[in-house]
Short mmCIF file of C-alpha atoms in Angstrom, two decimals:
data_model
loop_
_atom_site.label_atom_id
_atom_site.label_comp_id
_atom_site.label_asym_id
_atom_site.label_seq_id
_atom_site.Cartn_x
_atom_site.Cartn_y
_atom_site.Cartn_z
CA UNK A 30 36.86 -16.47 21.53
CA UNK A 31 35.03 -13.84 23.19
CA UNK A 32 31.24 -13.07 22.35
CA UNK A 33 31.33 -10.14 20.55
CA UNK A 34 29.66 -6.99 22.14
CA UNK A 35 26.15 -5.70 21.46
CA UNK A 36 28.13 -2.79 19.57
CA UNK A 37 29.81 -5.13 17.64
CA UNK A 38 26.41 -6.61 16.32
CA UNK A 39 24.60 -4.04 16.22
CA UNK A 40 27.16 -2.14 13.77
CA UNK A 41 27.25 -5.52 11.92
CA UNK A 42 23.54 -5.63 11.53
CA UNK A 43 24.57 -2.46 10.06
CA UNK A 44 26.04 -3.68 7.22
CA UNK A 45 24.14 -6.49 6.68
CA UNK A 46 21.24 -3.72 6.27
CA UNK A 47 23.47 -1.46 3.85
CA UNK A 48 24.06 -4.69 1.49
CA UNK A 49 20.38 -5.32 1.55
CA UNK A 50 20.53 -8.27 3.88
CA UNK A 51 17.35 -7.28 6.33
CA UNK A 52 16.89 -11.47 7.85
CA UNK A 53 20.76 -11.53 8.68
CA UNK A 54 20.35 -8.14 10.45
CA UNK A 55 17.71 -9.16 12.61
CA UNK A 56 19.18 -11.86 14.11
CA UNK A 57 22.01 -9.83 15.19
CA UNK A 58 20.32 -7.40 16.70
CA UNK A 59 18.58 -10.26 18.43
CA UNK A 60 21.34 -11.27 19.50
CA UNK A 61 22.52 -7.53 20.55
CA UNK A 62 18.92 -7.19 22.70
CA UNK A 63 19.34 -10.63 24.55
CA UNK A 64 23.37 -9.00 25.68
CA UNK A 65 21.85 -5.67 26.43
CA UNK A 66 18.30 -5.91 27.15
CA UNK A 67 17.92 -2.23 28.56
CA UNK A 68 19.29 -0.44 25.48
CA UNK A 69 16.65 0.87 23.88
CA UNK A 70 18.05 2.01 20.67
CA UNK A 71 18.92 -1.57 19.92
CA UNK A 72 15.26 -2.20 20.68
CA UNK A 73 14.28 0.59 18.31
CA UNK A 74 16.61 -0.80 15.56
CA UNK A 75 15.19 -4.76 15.49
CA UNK A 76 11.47 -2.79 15.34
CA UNK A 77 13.28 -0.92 12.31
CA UNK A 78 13.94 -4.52 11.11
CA UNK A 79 10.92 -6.09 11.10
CA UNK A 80 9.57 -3.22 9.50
CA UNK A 81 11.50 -4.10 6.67
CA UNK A 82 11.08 -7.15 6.47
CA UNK A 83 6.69 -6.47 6.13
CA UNK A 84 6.50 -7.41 9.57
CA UNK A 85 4.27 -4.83 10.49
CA UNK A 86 2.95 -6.16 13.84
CA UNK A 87 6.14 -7.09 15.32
CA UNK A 88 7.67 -3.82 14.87
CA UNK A 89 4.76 -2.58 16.20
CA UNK A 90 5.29 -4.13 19.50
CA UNK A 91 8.98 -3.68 19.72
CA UNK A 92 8.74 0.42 19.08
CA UNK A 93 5.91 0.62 21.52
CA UNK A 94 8.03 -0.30 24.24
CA UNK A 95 10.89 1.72 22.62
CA UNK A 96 9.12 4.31 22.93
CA UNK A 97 7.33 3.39 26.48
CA UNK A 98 11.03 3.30 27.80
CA UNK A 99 12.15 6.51 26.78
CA UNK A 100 9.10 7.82 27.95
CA UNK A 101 10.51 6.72 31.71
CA UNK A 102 13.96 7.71 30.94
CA UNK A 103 12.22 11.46 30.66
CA UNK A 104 11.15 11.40 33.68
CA UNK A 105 14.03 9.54 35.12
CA UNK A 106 16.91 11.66 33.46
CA UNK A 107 15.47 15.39 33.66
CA UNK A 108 18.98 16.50 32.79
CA UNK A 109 19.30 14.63 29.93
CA UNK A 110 15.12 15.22 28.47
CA UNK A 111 16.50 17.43 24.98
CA UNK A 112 18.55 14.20 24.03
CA UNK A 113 15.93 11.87 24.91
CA UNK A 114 13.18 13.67 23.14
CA UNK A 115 15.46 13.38 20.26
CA UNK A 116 15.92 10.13 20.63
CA UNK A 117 12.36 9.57 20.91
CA UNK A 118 10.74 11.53 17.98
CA UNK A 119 12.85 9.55 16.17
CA UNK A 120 11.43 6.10 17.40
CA UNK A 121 7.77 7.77 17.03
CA UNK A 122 8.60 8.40 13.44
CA UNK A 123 9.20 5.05 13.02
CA UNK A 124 6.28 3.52 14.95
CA UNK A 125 4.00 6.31 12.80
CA UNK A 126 5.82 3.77 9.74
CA UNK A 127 4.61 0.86 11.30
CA UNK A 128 1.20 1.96 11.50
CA UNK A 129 0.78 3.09 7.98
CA UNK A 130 2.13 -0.10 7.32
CA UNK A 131 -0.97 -1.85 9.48
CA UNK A 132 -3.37 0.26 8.14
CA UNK A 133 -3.98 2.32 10.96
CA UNK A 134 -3.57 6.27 9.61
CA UNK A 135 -5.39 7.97 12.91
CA UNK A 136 -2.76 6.28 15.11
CA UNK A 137 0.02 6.89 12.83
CA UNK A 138 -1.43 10.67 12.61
CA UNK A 139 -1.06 10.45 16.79
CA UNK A 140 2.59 9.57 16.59
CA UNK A 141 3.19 12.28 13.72
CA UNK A 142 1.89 14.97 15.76
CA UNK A 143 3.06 13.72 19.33
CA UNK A 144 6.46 14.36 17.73
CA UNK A 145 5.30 17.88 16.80
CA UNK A 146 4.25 18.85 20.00
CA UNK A 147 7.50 17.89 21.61
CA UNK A 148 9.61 19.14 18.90
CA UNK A 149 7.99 22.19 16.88
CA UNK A 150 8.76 21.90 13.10
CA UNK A 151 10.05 18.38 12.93
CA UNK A 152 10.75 18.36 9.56
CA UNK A 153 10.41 14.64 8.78
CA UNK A 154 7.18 14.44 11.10
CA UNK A 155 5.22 17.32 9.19
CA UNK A 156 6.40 15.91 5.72
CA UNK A 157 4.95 12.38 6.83
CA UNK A 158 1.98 13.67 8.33
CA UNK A 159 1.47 15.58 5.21
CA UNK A 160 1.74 12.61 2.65
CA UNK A 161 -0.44 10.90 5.39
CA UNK A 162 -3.68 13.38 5.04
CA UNK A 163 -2.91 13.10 1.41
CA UNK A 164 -3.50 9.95 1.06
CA UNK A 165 -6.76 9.70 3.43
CA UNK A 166 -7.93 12.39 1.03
CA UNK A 167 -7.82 15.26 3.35
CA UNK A 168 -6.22 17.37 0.20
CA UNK A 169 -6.21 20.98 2.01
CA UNK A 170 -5.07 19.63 5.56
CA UNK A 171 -2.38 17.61 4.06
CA UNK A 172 -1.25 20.73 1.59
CA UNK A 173 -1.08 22.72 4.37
CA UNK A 174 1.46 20.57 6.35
CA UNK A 175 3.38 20.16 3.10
CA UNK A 176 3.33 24.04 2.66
CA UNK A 177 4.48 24.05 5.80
CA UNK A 178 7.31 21.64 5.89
CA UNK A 179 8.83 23.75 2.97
CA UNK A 180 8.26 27.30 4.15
CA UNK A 181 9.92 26.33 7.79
CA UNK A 182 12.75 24.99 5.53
CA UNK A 183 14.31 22.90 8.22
CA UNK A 184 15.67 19.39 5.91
CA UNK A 185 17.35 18.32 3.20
CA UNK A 186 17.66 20.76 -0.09
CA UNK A 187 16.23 17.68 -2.43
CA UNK A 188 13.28 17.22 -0.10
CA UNK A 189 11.94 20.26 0.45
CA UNK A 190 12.53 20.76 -3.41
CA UNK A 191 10.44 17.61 -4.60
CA UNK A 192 7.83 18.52 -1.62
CA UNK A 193 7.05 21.78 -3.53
CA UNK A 194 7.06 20.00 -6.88
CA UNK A 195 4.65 17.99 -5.18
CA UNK A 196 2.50 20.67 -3.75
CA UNK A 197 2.04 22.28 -7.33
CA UNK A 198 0.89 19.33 -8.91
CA UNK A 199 -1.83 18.69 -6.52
CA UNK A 200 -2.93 22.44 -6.69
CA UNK A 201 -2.56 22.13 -10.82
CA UNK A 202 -4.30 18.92 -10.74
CA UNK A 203 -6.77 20.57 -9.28
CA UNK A 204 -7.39 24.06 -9.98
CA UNK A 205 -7.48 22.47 -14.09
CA UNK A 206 -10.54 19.81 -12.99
CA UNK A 207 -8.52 17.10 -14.39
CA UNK A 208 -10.33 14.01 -14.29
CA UNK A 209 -8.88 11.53 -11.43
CA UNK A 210 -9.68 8.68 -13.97
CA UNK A 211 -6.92 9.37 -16.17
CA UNK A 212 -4.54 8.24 -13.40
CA UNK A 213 -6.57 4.68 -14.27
CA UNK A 214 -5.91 5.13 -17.99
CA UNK A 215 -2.14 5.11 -17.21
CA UNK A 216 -1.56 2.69 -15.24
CA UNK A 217 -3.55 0.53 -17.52
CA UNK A 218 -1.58 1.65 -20.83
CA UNK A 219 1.50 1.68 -19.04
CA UNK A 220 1.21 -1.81 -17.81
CA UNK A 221 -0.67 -3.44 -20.98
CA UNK A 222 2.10 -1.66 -22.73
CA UNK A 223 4.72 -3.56 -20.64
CA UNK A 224 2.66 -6.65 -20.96
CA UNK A 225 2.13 -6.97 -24.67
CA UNK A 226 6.07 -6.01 -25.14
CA UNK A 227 7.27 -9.46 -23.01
CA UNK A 228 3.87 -11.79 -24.11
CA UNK A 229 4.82 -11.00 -27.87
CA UNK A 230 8.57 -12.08 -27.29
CA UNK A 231 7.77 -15.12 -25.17
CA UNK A 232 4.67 -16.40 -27.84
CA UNK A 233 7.63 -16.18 -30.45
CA UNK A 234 8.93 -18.92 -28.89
CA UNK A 235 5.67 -21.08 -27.84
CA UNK A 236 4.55 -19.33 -24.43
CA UNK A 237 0.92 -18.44 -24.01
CA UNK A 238 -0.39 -15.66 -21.93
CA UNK A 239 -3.37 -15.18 -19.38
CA UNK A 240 -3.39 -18.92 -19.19
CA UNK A 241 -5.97 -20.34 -16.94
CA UNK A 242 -4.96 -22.55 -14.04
CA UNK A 243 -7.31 -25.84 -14.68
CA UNK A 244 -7.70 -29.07 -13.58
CA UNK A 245 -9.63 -32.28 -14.39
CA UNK A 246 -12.52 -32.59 -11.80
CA UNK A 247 -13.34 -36.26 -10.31
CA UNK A 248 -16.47 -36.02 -13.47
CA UNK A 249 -14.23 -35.60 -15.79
CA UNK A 250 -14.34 -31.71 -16.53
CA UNK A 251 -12.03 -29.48 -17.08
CA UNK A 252 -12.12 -26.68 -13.93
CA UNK A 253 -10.45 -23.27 -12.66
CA UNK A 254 -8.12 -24.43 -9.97
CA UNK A 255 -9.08 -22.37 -6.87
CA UNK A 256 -6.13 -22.12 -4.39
CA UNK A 257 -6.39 -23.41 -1.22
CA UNK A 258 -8.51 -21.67 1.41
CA UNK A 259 -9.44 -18.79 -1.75
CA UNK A 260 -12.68 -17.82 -2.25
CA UNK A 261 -15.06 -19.89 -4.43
CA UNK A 262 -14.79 -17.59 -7.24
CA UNK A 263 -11.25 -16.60 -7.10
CA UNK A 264 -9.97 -18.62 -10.45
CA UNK A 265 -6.02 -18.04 -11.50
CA UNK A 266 -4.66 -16.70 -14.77
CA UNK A 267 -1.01 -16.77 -15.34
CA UNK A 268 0.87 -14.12 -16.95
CA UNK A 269 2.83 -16.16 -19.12
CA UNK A 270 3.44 -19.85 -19.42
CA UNK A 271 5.08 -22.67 -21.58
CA UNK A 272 3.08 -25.39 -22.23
CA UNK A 273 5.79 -27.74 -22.87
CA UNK A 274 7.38 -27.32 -19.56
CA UNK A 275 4.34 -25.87 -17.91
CA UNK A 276 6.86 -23.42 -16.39
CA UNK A 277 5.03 -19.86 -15.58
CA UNK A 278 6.06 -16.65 -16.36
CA UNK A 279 5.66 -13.41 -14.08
CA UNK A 280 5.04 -9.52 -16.18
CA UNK A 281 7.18 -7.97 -13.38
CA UNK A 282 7.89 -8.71 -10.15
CA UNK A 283 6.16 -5.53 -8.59
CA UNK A 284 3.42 -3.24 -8.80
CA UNK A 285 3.96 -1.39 -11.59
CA UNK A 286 3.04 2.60 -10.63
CA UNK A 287 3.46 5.08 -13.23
CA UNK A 288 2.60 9.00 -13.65
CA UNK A 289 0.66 10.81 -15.49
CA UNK A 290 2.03 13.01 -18.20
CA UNK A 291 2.93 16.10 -16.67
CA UNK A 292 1.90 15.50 -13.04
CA UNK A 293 4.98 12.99 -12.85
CA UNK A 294 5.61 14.07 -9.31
CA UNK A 295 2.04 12.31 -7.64
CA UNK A 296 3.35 9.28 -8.68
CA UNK A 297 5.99 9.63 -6.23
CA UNK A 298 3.85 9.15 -2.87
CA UNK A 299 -0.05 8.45 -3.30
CA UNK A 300 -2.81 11.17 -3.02
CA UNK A 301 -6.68 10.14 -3.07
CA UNK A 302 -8.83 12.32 -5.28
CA UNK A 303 -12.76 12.75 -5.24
CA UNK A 304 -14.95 11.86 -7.87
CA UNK A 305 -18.66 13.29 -7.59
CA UNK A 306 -21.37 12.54 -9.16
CA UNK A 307 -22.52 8.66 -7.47
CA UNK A 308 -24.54 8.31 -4.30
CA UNK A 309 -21.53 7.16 -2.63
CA UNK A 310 -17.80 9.22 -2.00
CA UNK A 311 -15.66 7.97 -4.58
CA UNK A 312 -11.96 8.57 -4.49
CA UNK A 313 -9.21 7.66 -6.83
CA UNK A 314 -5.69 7.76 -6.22
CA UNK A 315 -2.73 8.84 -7.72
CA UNK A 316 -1.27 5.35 -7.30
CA UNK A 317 -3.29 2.29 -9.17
CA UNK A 318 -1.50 -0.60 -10.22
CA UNK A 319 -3.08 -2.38 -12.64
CA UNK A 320 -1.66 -5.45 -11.88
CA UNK A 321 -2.24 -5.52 -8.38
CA UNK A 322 -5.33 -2.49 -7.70
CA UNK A 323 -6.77 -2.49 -3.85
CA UNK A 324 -10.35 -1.43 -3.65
CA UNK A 325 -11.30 -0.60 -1.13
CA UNK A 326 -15.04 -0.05 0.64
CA UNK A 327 -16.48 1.60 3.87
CA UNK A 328 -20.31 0.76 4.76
CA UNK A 329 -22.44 2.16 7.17
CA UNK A 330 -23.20 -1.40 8.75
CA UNK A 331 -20.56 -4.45 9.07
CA UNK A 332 -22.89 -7.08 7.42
CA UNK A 333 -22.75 -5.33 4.38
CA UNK A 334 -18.98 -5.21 3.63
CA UNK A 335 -19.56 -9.45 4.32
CA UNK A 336 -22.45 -9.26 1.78
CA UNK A 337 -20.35 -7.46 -1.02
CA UNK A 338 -18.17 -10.54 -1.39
CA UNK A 339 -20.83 -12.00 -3.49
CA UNK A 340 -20.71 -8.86 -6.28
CA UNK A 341 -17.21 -8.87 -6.01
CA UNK A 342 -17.32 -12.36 -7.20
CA UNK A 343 -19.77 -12.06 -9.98
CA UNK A 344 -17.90 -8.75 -11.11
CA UNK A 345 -14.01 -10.74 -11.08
CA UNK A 346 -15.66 -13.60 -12.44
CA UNK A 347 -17.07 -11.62 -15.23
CA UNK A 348 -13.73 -9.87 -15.48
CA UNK A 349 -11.89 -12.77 -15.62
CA UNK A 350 -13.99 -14.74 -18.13
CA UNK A 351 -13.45 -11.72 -20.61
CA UNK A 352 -16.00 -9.50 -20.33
CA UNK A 353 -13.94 -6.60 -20.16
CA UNK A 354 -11.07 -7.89 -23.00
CA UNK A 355 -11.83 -9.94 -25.77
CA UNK A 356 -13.06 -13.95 -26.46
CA UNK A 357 -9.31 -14.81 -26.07
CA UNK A 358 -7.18 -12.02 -23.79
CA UNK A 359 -7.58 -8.98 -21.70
CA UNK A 360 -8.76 -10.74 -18.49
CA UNK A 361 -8.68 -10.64 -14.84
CA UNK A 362 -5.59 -13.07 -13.17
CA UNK A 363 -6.11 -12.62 -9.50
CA UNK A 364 -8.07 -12.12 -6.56
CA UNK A 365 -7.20 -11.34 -3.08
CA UNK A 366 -9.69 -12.75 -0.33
CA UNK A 367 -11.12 -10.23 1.64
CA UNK A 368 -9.60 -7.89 4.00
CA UNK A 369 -11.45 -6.60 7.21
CA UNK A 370 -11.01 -2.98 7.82
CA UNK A 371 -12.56 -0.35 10.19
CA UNK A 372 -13.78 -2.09 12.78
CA UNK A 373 -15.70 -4.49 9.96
CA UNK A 374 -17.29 -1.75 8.61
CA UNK A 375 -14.31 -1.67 5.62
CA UNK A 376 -12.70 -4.08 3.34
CA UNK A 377 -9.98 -4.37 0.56
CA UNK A 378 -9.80 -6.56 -2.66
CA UNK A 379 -6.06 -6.20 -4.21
CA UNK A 380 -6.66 -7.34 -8.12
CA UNK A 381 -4.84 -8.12 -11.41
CA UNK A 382 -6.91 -7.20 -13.63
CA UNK A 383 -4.87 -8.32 -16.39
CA UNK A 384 -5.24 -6.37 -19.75
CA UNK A 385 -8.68 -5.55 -19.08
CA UNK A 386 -9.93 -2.40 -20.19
CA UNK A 387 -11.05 0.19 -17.80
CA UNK A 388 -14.54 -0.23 -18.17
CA UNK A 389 -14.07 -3.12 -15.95
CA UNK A 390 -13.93 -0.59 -13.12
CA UNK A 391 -17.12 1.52 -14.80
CA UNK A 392 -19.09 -1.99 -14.17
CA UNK A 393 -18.05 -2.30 -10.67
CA UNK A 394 -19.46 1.06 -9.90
CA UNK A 395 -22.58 0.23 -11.82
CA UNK A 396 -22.62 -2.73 -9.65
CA UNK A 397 -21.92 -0.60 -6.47
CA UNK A 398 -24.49 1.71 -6.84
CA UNK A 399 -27.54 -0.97 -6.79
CA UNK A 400 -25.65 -2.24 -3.96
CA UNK A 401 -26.02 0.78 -2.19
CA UNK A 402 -29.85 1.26 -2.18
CA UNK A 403 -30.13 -1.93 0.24
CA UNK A 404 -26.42 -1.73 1.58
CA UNK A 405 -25.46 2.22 2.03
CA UNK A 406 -21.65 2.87 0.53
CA UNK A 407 -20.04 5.32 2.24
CA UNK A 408 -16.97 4.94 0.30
CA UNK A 409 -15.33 3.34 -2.11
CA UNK A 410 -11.69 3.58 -2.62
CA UNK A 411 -9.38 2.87 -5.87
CA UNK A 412 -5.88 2.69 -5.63
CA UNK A 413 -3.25 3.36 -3.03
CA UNK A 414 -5.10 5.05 0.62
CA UNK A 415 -6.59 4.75 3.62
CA UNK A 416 -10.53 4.69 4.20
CA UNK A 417 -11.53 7.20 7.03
#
């Protein structure tokens, strides 16, 4: 039998993506490149892929060169340059994805507006640069590409309508000086809500929740177990767990990211919010997950965003030994280790913070701000954004 052709694959990667079948898809469309290594849209499509599949750097790669041939075929193919710079906004859109994805908003802003220059109005490039300023806190740049994007009225009925129900909430938000802590207080009620609802069925029949993960030390006491490679202080609490079977339990198997009453439409894409009022730039955005919250810091010097690790660890461990809940629940589960941003200058702790209350975050800031006087804080970051 006869190998089937790269169209062949490539339409059944196809599928395999429309029933929600990303790893099967790939290797198709591996299989498609290796038949017809010079077609770049099959290129394009296995970058799509990886994307999907939270492989951020490999897509990278593969849509750079996507987008490095067609850059060749321009100058190649004069004739053919309006298709091609079609062709290639849309590969730039994607490789802007892939960037967000790594982290990296001033190169993702270069592909958004590389597709602008080429292609004036570009619907889907101004809406993502938009959502992109947004969410580095650049409120009246990104409004104005948003404004934008629906005045030139060039997509989709349904987007430009929930991009304007967008663009009011922001300006409602905040011409009434709401307080960018509520969107905190939601997440934390909505998810302690959630929480409470399954631990109460699953106690009923002999689960306990926010159980610590111990072990018996070679002593003979009874310690946090610390995962492997985890930082020193980054103990495990598990939502739920049966102590007969010592099976665990998961309180959903996402972030959980709710709105705010009447601003339901920031819940929808994140947008970072300043806070005044601290020696520092705080920002809060509208996207916290309570069971899984980045925070995120920018220093002036490198050293200090290694030096932080140790308040971040006295601050969990206080969180997770109830400081913020009560002498039996409410506590911090989970830890990320550190993440390097900015050059070293920036890093990101993603925490469950349990049940606790939201003072927990009103003691990190506490904590932050004595910090600051020997390491200077140019930003700290809650929620869903980029630093600068």
């Amino acid at each position: 039998m006869s190998e089937p052709t790269p169209e062949a694959l490539a339409d059944e990667a196809l599928a395999k993506l429309r029933s929600d079948d990303p790893r099967a898809a790939r290797e198709l469309l591996l299989r498609a490149v290796e038949a017809a290594p010079d077609r770049v849209d099959l290129l394009q499509a296995l970058g799509v892929v990886h994307l999907q599949l939270g492989e951020p750097e490999l897509a990278c790669r593969l849509l750079e060169e996507a987008v490095s041939r067609v850059d060749a075929l321009v100058l190649q193919r004069p004739a053919d340059r309006d298709q091609l710079t079609t062709m290639r906004d849309g590969f730039r859109l994607s490789l802007a994805a892939a960037y967000e994805d790594l982290d990296s908003p001033d190169q993702a802003e270069a592909q958004y507006r590389r597709v602008m220059a080429d292609s004036a109005g570009q619907p889907r490039a101004r809406q993502g640069l938009g959502h992109l300023l947004l969410a580095s806190g650049r409120l009246s740049d990104g409004l104005h590409e948003l404004r934008a994007y629906v005045n030139e009225n060039l997509d989709e009925d349904a987007f430009i309508e929930g991009a304007a129900a967008y663009i009011e909430a922001v300006d409602r938000f905040t011409t009434k000086n709401i307080m960018p802590r509520e969107f905190l207080v939601a997440h934390r009620e909505s998810y302690v809500e959630m929480f409470d609802h399954y631990a109460a069925e699953q106690e009923a029949a002999g689960w306990v929740a926010e159980a610590a993960r111990m072990k018996r030390a070679p002593d003979g006491r009874v310690v946090p177990i610390i995962p492997d490679g985890a930082r020193p202080y980054a103990a495990v609490r598990v939502d739920l767990v049966n102590p007969a079977t010592s099976e665990v339990g998961q309180v959903g198997d996402q972030p959980m990211v709710v709105a705010v009453a009447d601003y339901e439409a920031l819940a929808r894409a994140p947008v970072c919010f300043a806070v005044g009022g601290l020696p520092f730039e705080l920002r809060i955005s509208s996207q916290c997950p309570w069971d899984q919250l980045p925070i995120s810091m920018l220093f002036e010097r490198p050293e200090s965003a290694q030096e932080v690790d140790g308040l971040i660890g006295d601050w969990y461990r206080a969180g997770y030994d109830g400081s913020f809940g009560t002498l039996d629940a409410q506590r911090f589960h989970y830890v990320s280790d550190p993440d390097p941003k900015r050059g070293g200058k920036g890093v990101t702790y993603n925490v469950d913070l349990g049940r606790a209350r939201v003072e927990a975050l009103d003691d990190l800031l506490r904590r932050l701000v004595g910090f600051h006087s020997v390491h200077p804080l140019k930003m700290l970051l809650v929620g869903r954004g980029y630093l600068p």
